[in-house]
GROMACS .gro file of C-alpha atoms in nm:
model
  291
    1MET     CA    1   0.310   2.932   0.323
    2THR     CA    2   0.124   2.843   0.637
    3PHE     CA    3  -0.198   2.977   0.750
    4LEU     CA    4  -0.104   2.995   1.113
    5ASP     CA    5   0.230   3.151   1.263
    6GLN     CA    6   0.400   3.220   1.594
    7SER     CA    7   0.122   3.463   1.697
    8TYR     CA    8  -0.128   3.191   1.740
    9LEU     CA    9   0.081   3.094   2.063
   10GLN     CA   10   0.003   3.442   2.200
   11THR     CA   11  -0.357   3.474   2.069
   12SER     CA   12  -0.495   3.127   2.121
   13SER     CA   13  -0.635   2.989   2.446
   14TRP     CA   14  -0.387   2.708   2.457
   15LYS     CA   15  -0.049   2.673   2.646
   16PRO     CA   16   0.296   2.633   2.448
   17ASP     CA   17   0.419   2.261   2.458
   18LEU     CA   18   0.071   2.135   2.513
   19PHE     CA   19   0.138   1.834   2.293
   20LYS     CA   20   0.534   1.816   2.361
   21GLY     CA   21   0.655   1.482   2.280
   22LYS     CA   22   0.346   1.357   2.114
   23VAL     CA   23   0.300   1.259   1.732
   24VAL     CA   24  -0.003   1.337   1.520
   25PHE     CA   25  -0.079   1.130   1.198
   26VAL     CA   26  -0.288   1.329   0.948
   27THR     CA   27  -0.459   1.193   0.615
   28GLY     CA   28  -0.517   1.498   0.405
   29GLY     CA   29  -0.251   1.679   0.582
   30ALA     CA   30  -0.167   1.868   0.269
   31GLY     CA   31  -0.525   1.994   0.200
   32SER     CA   32  -0.709   2.314   0.335
   33ILE     CA   33  -0.861   2.231   0.675
   34CYS     CA   34  -0.634   1.920   0.773
   35ARG     CA   35  -0.305   2.113   0.701
   36VAL     CA   36  -0.422   2.396   0.949
   37GLN     CA   37  -0.514   2.133   1.220
   38THR     CA   38  -0.169   2.008   1.175
   39GLU     CA   39  -0.017   2.348   1.199
   40ALA     CA   40  -0.179   2.415   1.532
   41MET     CA   41  -0.065   2.066   1.664
   42VAL     CA   42   0.306   2.136   1.560
   43LEU     CA   43   0.310   2.488   1.700
   44LEU     CA   44   0.183   2.356   2.024
   45GLY     CA   45   0.467   2.087   2.050
   46ALA     CA   46   0.373   1.789   1.851
   47ASN     CA   47   0.566   1.643   1.571
   48ALA     CA   48   0.356   1.538   1.257
   49ALA     CA   49   0.317   1.282   0.961
   50ILE     CA   50   0.097   1.417   0.679
   51VAL     CA   51  -0.020   1.173   0.414
   52GLY     CA   52  -0.119   1.298   0.070
   53ARG     CA   53  -0.152   1.179  -0.291
   54ASN     CA   54   0.058   1.459  -0.453
   55GLN     CA   55   0.432   1.427  -0.412
   56GLN     CA   56   0.513   1.813  -0.444
   57LYS     CA   57   0.232   1.938  -0.258
   58THR     CA   58   0.275   1.699   0.028
   59ASP     CA   59   0.657   1.765   0.059
   60ASP     CA   60   0.615   2.134   0.028
   61ALA     CA   61   0.334   2.133   0.325
   62ALA     CA   62   0.567   1.937   0.550
   63LYS     CA   63   0.844   2.158   0.489
   64ASP     CA   64   0.627   2.476   0.569
   65ILE     CA   65   0.478   2.330   0.865
   66GLU     CA   66   0.797   2.216   1.010
   67SER     CA   67   0.934   2.567   0.966
   68LEU     CA   68   0.658   2.677   1.233
   69ARG     CA   69   0.861   2.570   1.524
   70SER     CA   70   1.222   2.521   1.592
   71GLY     CA   71   1.316   2.167   1.656
   72SER     CA   72   0.996   2.019   1.509
   73LYS     CA   73   0.974   1.732   1.272
   74VAL     CA   74   0.712   1.684   0.995
   75VAL     CA   75   0.729   1.376   0.797
   76SER     CA   76   0.591   1.372   0.444
   77LEU     CA   77   0.409   1.080   0.319
   78PRO     CA   78   0.307   1.132  -0.045
   79ASN     CA   79   0.185   0.900  -0.294
   80VAL     CA   80  -0.039   0.725  -0.036
   81ASP     CA   81  -0.411   0.630  -0.126
   82VAL     CA   82  -0.609   0.589   0.181
   83ARG     CA   83  -0.826   0.323  -0.008
   84ASP     CA   84  -0.518   0.096   0.013
   85VAL     CA   85  -0.466  -0.018   0.372
   86LYS     CA   86  -0.126  -0.152   0.295
   87GLN     CA   87  -0.004   0.163   0.171
   88LEU     CA   88  -0.134   0.325   0.501
   89ALA     CA   89   0.042   0.057   0.699
   90ALA     CA   90   0.368   0.153   0.524
   91ALA     CA   91   0.325   0.512   0.596
   92VAL     CA   92   0.252   0.443   0.971
   93ALA     CA   93   0.568   0.218   0.972
   94LYS     CA   94   0.762   0.501   0.843
   95THR     CA   95   0.617   0.751   1.088
   96VAL     CA   96   0.713   0.544   1.367
   97LYS     CA   97   1.043   0.469   1.257
   98GLU     CA   98   1.128   0.841   1.209
   99LEU     CA   99   0.915   0.985   1.483
  100GLY     CA  100   0.901   0.698   1.739
  101ARG     CA  101   0.516   0.693   1.805
  102ILE     CA  102   0.175   0.793   1.695
  103ASP     CA  103  -0.052   0.936   1.979
  104TYR     CA  104  -0.322   1.111   1.770
  105VAL     CA  105  -0.492   1.049   1.424
  106ILE     CA  106  -0.675   1.286   1.195
  107ALA     CA  107  -0.871   1.103   0.932
  108GLY     CA  108  -0.931   1.377   0.686
  109ALA     CA  109  -0.869   1.249   0.352
  110ALA     CA  110  -1.183   1.316   0.141
  111GLY     CA  111  -1.329   1.358  -0.200
  112ASN     CA  112  -1.607   1.615  -0.299
  113PHE     CA  113  -1.771   1.762  -0.605
  114LEU     CA  114  -2.137   1.871  -0.704
  115ALA     CA  115  -2.352   1.623  -0.880
  116ASP     CA  116  -2.712   1.543  -0.876
  117PHE     CA  117  -2.837   1.192  -0.881
  118ASN     CA  118  -2.912   1.179  -1.244
  119HIS     CA  119  -2.550   1.264  -1.339
  120LEU     CA  120  -2.375   1.083  -1.067
  121SER     CA  121  -2.233   0.751  -1.184
  122SER     CA  122  -2.202   0.462  -0.954
  123ASN     CA  123  -1.826   0.474  -0.980
  124ALA     CA  124  -1.829   0.826  -0.899
  125PHE     CA  125  -2.051   0.744  -0.591
  126LYS     CA  126  -1.816   0.449  -0.507
  127SER     CA  127  -1.499   0.671  -0.513
  128VAL     CA  128  -1.628   0.916  -0.256
  129ILE     CA  129  -1.756   0.638  -0.040
  130ASP     CA  130  -1.423   0.465  -0.060
  131ILE     CA  131  -1.207   0.793   0.007
  132ASP     CA  132  -1.399   0.917   0.286
  133LEU     CA  133  -1.542   0.619   0.476
  134LEU     CA  134  -1.314   0.306   0.388
  135GLY     CA  135  -1.037   0.534   0.408
  136SER     CA  136  -1.115   0.656   0.743
  137PHE     CA  137  -1.149   0.287   0.852
  138ASN     CA  138  -0.812   0.208   0.670
  139THR     CA  139  -0.628   0.499   0.856
  140VAL     CA  140  -0.742   0.359   1.208
  141LYS     CA  141  -0.686   0.016   1.117
  142ALA     CA  142  -0.328   0.102   1.010
  143CYS     CA  143  -0.264   0.322   1.341
  144PHE     CA  144  -0.445   0.097   1.574
  145GLU     CA  145  -0.152  -0.079   1.772
  146GLU     CA  146   0.017   0.254   1.811
  147LEU     CA  147  -0.305   0.408   1.933
  148ARG     CA  148  -0.367   0.124   2.165
  149LYS     CA  149  -0.021   0.132   2.311
  150ASN     CA  150  -0.011   0.505   2.368
  151LYS     CA  151  -0.401   0.527   2.466
  152GLY     CA  152  -0.436   0.792   2.177
  153ALA     CA  153  -0.732   0.974   2.027
  154ILE     CA  154  -0.886   0.986   1.700
  155ILE     CA  155  -1.066   1.278   1.497
  156PHE     CA  156  -1.266   1.213   1.185
  157VAL     CA  157  -1.324   1.528   0.979
  158SER     CA  158  -1.705   1.484   0.912
  159ALA     CA  159  -1.978   1.733   0.793
  160THR     CA  160  -2.346   1.843   0.865
  161LEU     CA  161  -2.448   1.749   0.486
  162HIS     CA  162  -2.634   1.444   0.619
  163TYR     CA  163  -2.839   1.612   0.901
  164TYR     CA  164  -3.097   1.724   0.641
  165GLY     CA  165  -3.155   1.650   0.252
  166VAL     CA  166  -2.856   1.842   0.057
  167PRO     CA  167  -2.909   1.828  -0.316
  168PHE     CA  168  -2.592   1.764  -0.516
  169GLN     CA  169  -2.417   1.620  -0.216
  170LEU     CA  170  -2.587   1.291  -0.168
  171HIS     CA  171  -2.255   1.099  -0.227
  172VAL     CA  172  -2.056   1.310   0.038
  173GLY     CA  173  -2.366   1.317   0.283
  174ALA     CA  174  -2.374   0.907   0.263
  175ALA     CA  175  -1.996   0.894   0.323
  176LYS     CA  176  -1.993   1.135   0.608
  177ALA     CA  177  -2.309   0.964   0.778
  178GLY     CA  178  -2.088   0.643   0.767
  179VAL     CA  179  -1.798   0.830   0.924
  180ASP     CA  180  -2.008   0.930   1.212
  181ALA     CA  181  -2.145   0.602   1.268
  182LEU     CA  182  -1.790   0.450   1.243
  183SER     CA  183  -1.679   0.695   1.491
  184ASN     CA  184  -1.942   0.632   1.754
  185ALA     CA  185  -1.880   0.255   1.719
  186LEU     CA  186  -1.501   0.283   1.777
  187ALA     CA  187  -1.566   0.516   2.078
  188VAL     CA  188  -1.765   0.227   2.252
  189GLU     CA  189  -1.519  -0.048   2.147
  190PHE     CA  190  -1.202   0.155   2.218
  191GLY     CA  191  -1.300   0.309   2.538
  192PRO     CA  192  -1.212   0.029   2.743
  193ILE     CA  193  -0.852   0.030   2.616
  194GLY     CA  194  -0.819   0.409   2.670
  195ILE     CA  195  -0.851   0.526   2.303
  196ARG     CA  196  -1.106   0.813   2.234
  197SER     CA  197  -1.290   0.884   1.900
  198ASN     CA  198  -1.462   1.185   1.797
  199CYS     CA  199  -1.561   1.381   1.482
  200ILE     CA  200  -1.530   1.745   1.398
  201ALA     CA  201  -1.807   1.851   1.149
  202PRO     CA  202  -1.711   2.177   0.990
  203GLY     CA  203  -1.985   2.408   0.834
  204PRO     CA  204  -1.910   2.705   0.583
  205ILE     CA  205  -1.539   2.747   0.628
  206ALA     CA  206  -1.381   3.034   0.429
  207ASP     CA  207  -1.074   2.983   0.187
  208THR     CA  208  -1.099   2.607   0.170
  209GLU     CA  209  -1.112   2.417  -0.159
  210GLY     CA  210  -1.451   2.261  -0.052
  211MET     CA  211  -1.609   2.598   0.006
  212ALA     CA  212  -1.470   2.743  -0.335
  213ARG     CA  213  -1.644   2.451  -0.506
  214LEU     CA  214  -1.983   2.472  -0.324
  215SER     CA  215  -2.023   2.840  -0.251
  216GLY     CA  216  -2.074   2.933  -0.630
  217GLY     CA  217  -1.908   3.279  -0.560
  218GLU     CA  218  -2.174   3.378  -0.301
  219LYS     CA  219  -1.944   3.402   0.017
  220GLY     CA  220  -2.125   3.721   0.134
  221ARG     CA  221  -2.469   3.558   0.084
  222ILE     CA  222  -2.391   3.248   0.283
  223ALA     CA  223  -2.221   3.436   0.582
  224GLU     CA  224  -2.552   3.666   0.615
  225LYS     CA  225  -2.751   3.345   0.657
  226VAL     CA  226  -2.529   3.189   0.953
  227PRO     CA  227  -2.651   3.281   1.285
  228LEU     CA  228  -2.315   3.414   1.400
  229GLN     CA  229  -2.315   3.612   1.085
  230ARG     CA  230  -1.978   3.538   0.962
  231MET     CA  231  -1.807   3.226   0.762
  232GLY     CA  232  -1.598   3.013   0.970
  233THR     CA  233  -1.212   3.010   0.961
  234LYS     CA  234  -0.962   2.733   0.945
  235GLN     CA  235  -0.841   2.836   1.284
  236ASP     CA  236  -1.192   2.746   1.427
  237ILE     CA  237  -1.143   2.401   1.308
  238ALA     CA  238  -0.775   2.380   1.442
  239ASP     CA  239  -0.902   2.529   1.783
  240ALA     CA  240  -1.170   2.248   1.805
  241THR     CA  241  -0.891   1.988   1.728
  242VAL     CA  242  -0.670   2.101   1.988
  243TYR     CA  243  -0.957   2.074   2.254
  244LEU     CA  244  -1.061   1.733   2.127
  245PHE     CA  245  -0.686   1.621   2.177
  246SER     CA  246  -0.616   1.798   2.488
  247PRO     CA  247  -0.652   1.662   2.831
  248SER     CA  248  -0.963   1.906   2.872
  249ALA     CA  249  -1.134   1.652   2.653
  250SER     CA  250  -1.035   1.337   2.840
  251TYR     CA  251  -1.396   1.253   2.921
  252VAL     CA  252  -1.525   1.325   2.557
  253THR     CA  253  -1.562   1.034   2.314
  254GLY     CA  254  -1.849   0.936   2.064
  255ASP     CA  255  -1.906   1.299   2.006
  256VAL     CA  256  -1.955   1.500   1.706
  257LEU     CA  257  -1.835   1.848   1.742
  258VAL     CA  258  -2.026   2.080   1.500
  259VAL     CA  259  -1.832   2.394   1.409
  260ASP     CA  260  -2.067   2.591   1.190
  261GLY     CA  261  -2.173   2.895   1.338
  262GLY     CA  262  -2.519   2.729   1.393
  263ALA     CA  263  -2.583   2.710   1.023
  264TRP     CA  264  -2.737   2.360   1.001
  265GLN     CA  265  -2.971   2.446   1.281
  266ILE     CA  266  -3.171   2.681   1.026
  267GLY     CA  267  -3.111   2.446   0.717
  268GLN     CA  268  -2.844   2.646   0.539
  269GLY     CA  269  -2.728   2.348   0.348
  270PHE     CA  270  -2.533   2.453   0.023
  271GLY     CA  271  -2.785   2.504  -0.283
  272THR     CA  272  -3.087   2.437  -0.060
  273GLN     CA  273  -3.244   2.775  -0.095
  274ASP     CA  274  -3.274   2.753  -0.488
  275TYR     CA  275  -3.289   2.380  -0.494
  276PRO     CA  276  -3.638   2.326  -0.668
  277VAL     CA  277  -3.552   2.534  -0.986
  278THR     CA  278  -3.191   2.430  -0.988
  279PHE     CA  279  -3.259   2.045  -0.917
  280LYS     CA  280  -3.528   2.045  -1.207
  281LYS     CA  281  -3.273   2.198  -1.445
  282PHE     CA  282  -3.012   1.935  -1.372
  283PHE     CA  283  -3.276   1.650  -1.342
  284ASP     CA  284  -3.419   1.725  -1.686
  285ALA     CA  285  -3.077   1.761  -1.854
  286PRO     CA  286  -3.056   1.462  -2.103
  287LYS     CA  287  -2.748   1.309  -2.018
  288GLY     CA  288  -2.733   1.111  -1.687
  289GLY     CA  289  -2.445   0.941  -1.503
  290LYS     CA  290  -2.309   0.629  -1.648
  291LEU     CA  291  -2.409   0.304  -1.451
   0.00000   0.00000   0.00000
């Protein structure tokens, strides 16, 4: 079941067929946010290839997304680990064989869980860095020739966790800080050959796996503390994606588009409000993370 449907074409600000003839390659495309990003692109005329680890979940997502628009084609690329650039290269080759090209890349594969430093092993820290940061690098590496040929554009899915100290998210904050730096450097390197690179940094987005893990069942409390007084929606991220890939953003590169209702501006990091008591409880726990 998709999040968006045909009504998106009537209610959104975007014209139908905006991305007709284009192809988007998405890592994490069967997940919460990246799936809806892909849905919007397909509804607006693009074909897509979605990369995932789980066979059934990725196949089902591709089938559902393909049903959104008559004549669309969405390629399922399951059993791909973004930490392995050779697997990604094979996924790119299959995409080009079936869809003919790649114009846009969304690097959205990510790992996240709550852990304080004392209970975060070196291996767990490395896993998040490898999936989020190395995986993002590998994705662009595998897609580079297609992006260069088609003067394409890249969106990295980042976060706001590294804008201030957020407890229990140091692994993700470190990874996303690296993703931002990667995008900025690529924007400068790739600019002369016509490739744009930007980040989207979602804030508290409702009905996502990440929010379910991080909110602790206090969605209402979080919404009250957001300046715009609501949680974000997956469509908010989809619309930001459409903008950055559209001709309207043809002079936008090296940017981080924060979509969070102003939350980070007032320090609304997950867990920051009660952190002194909560952190001490975890830090004093006798069993720390394995080395």
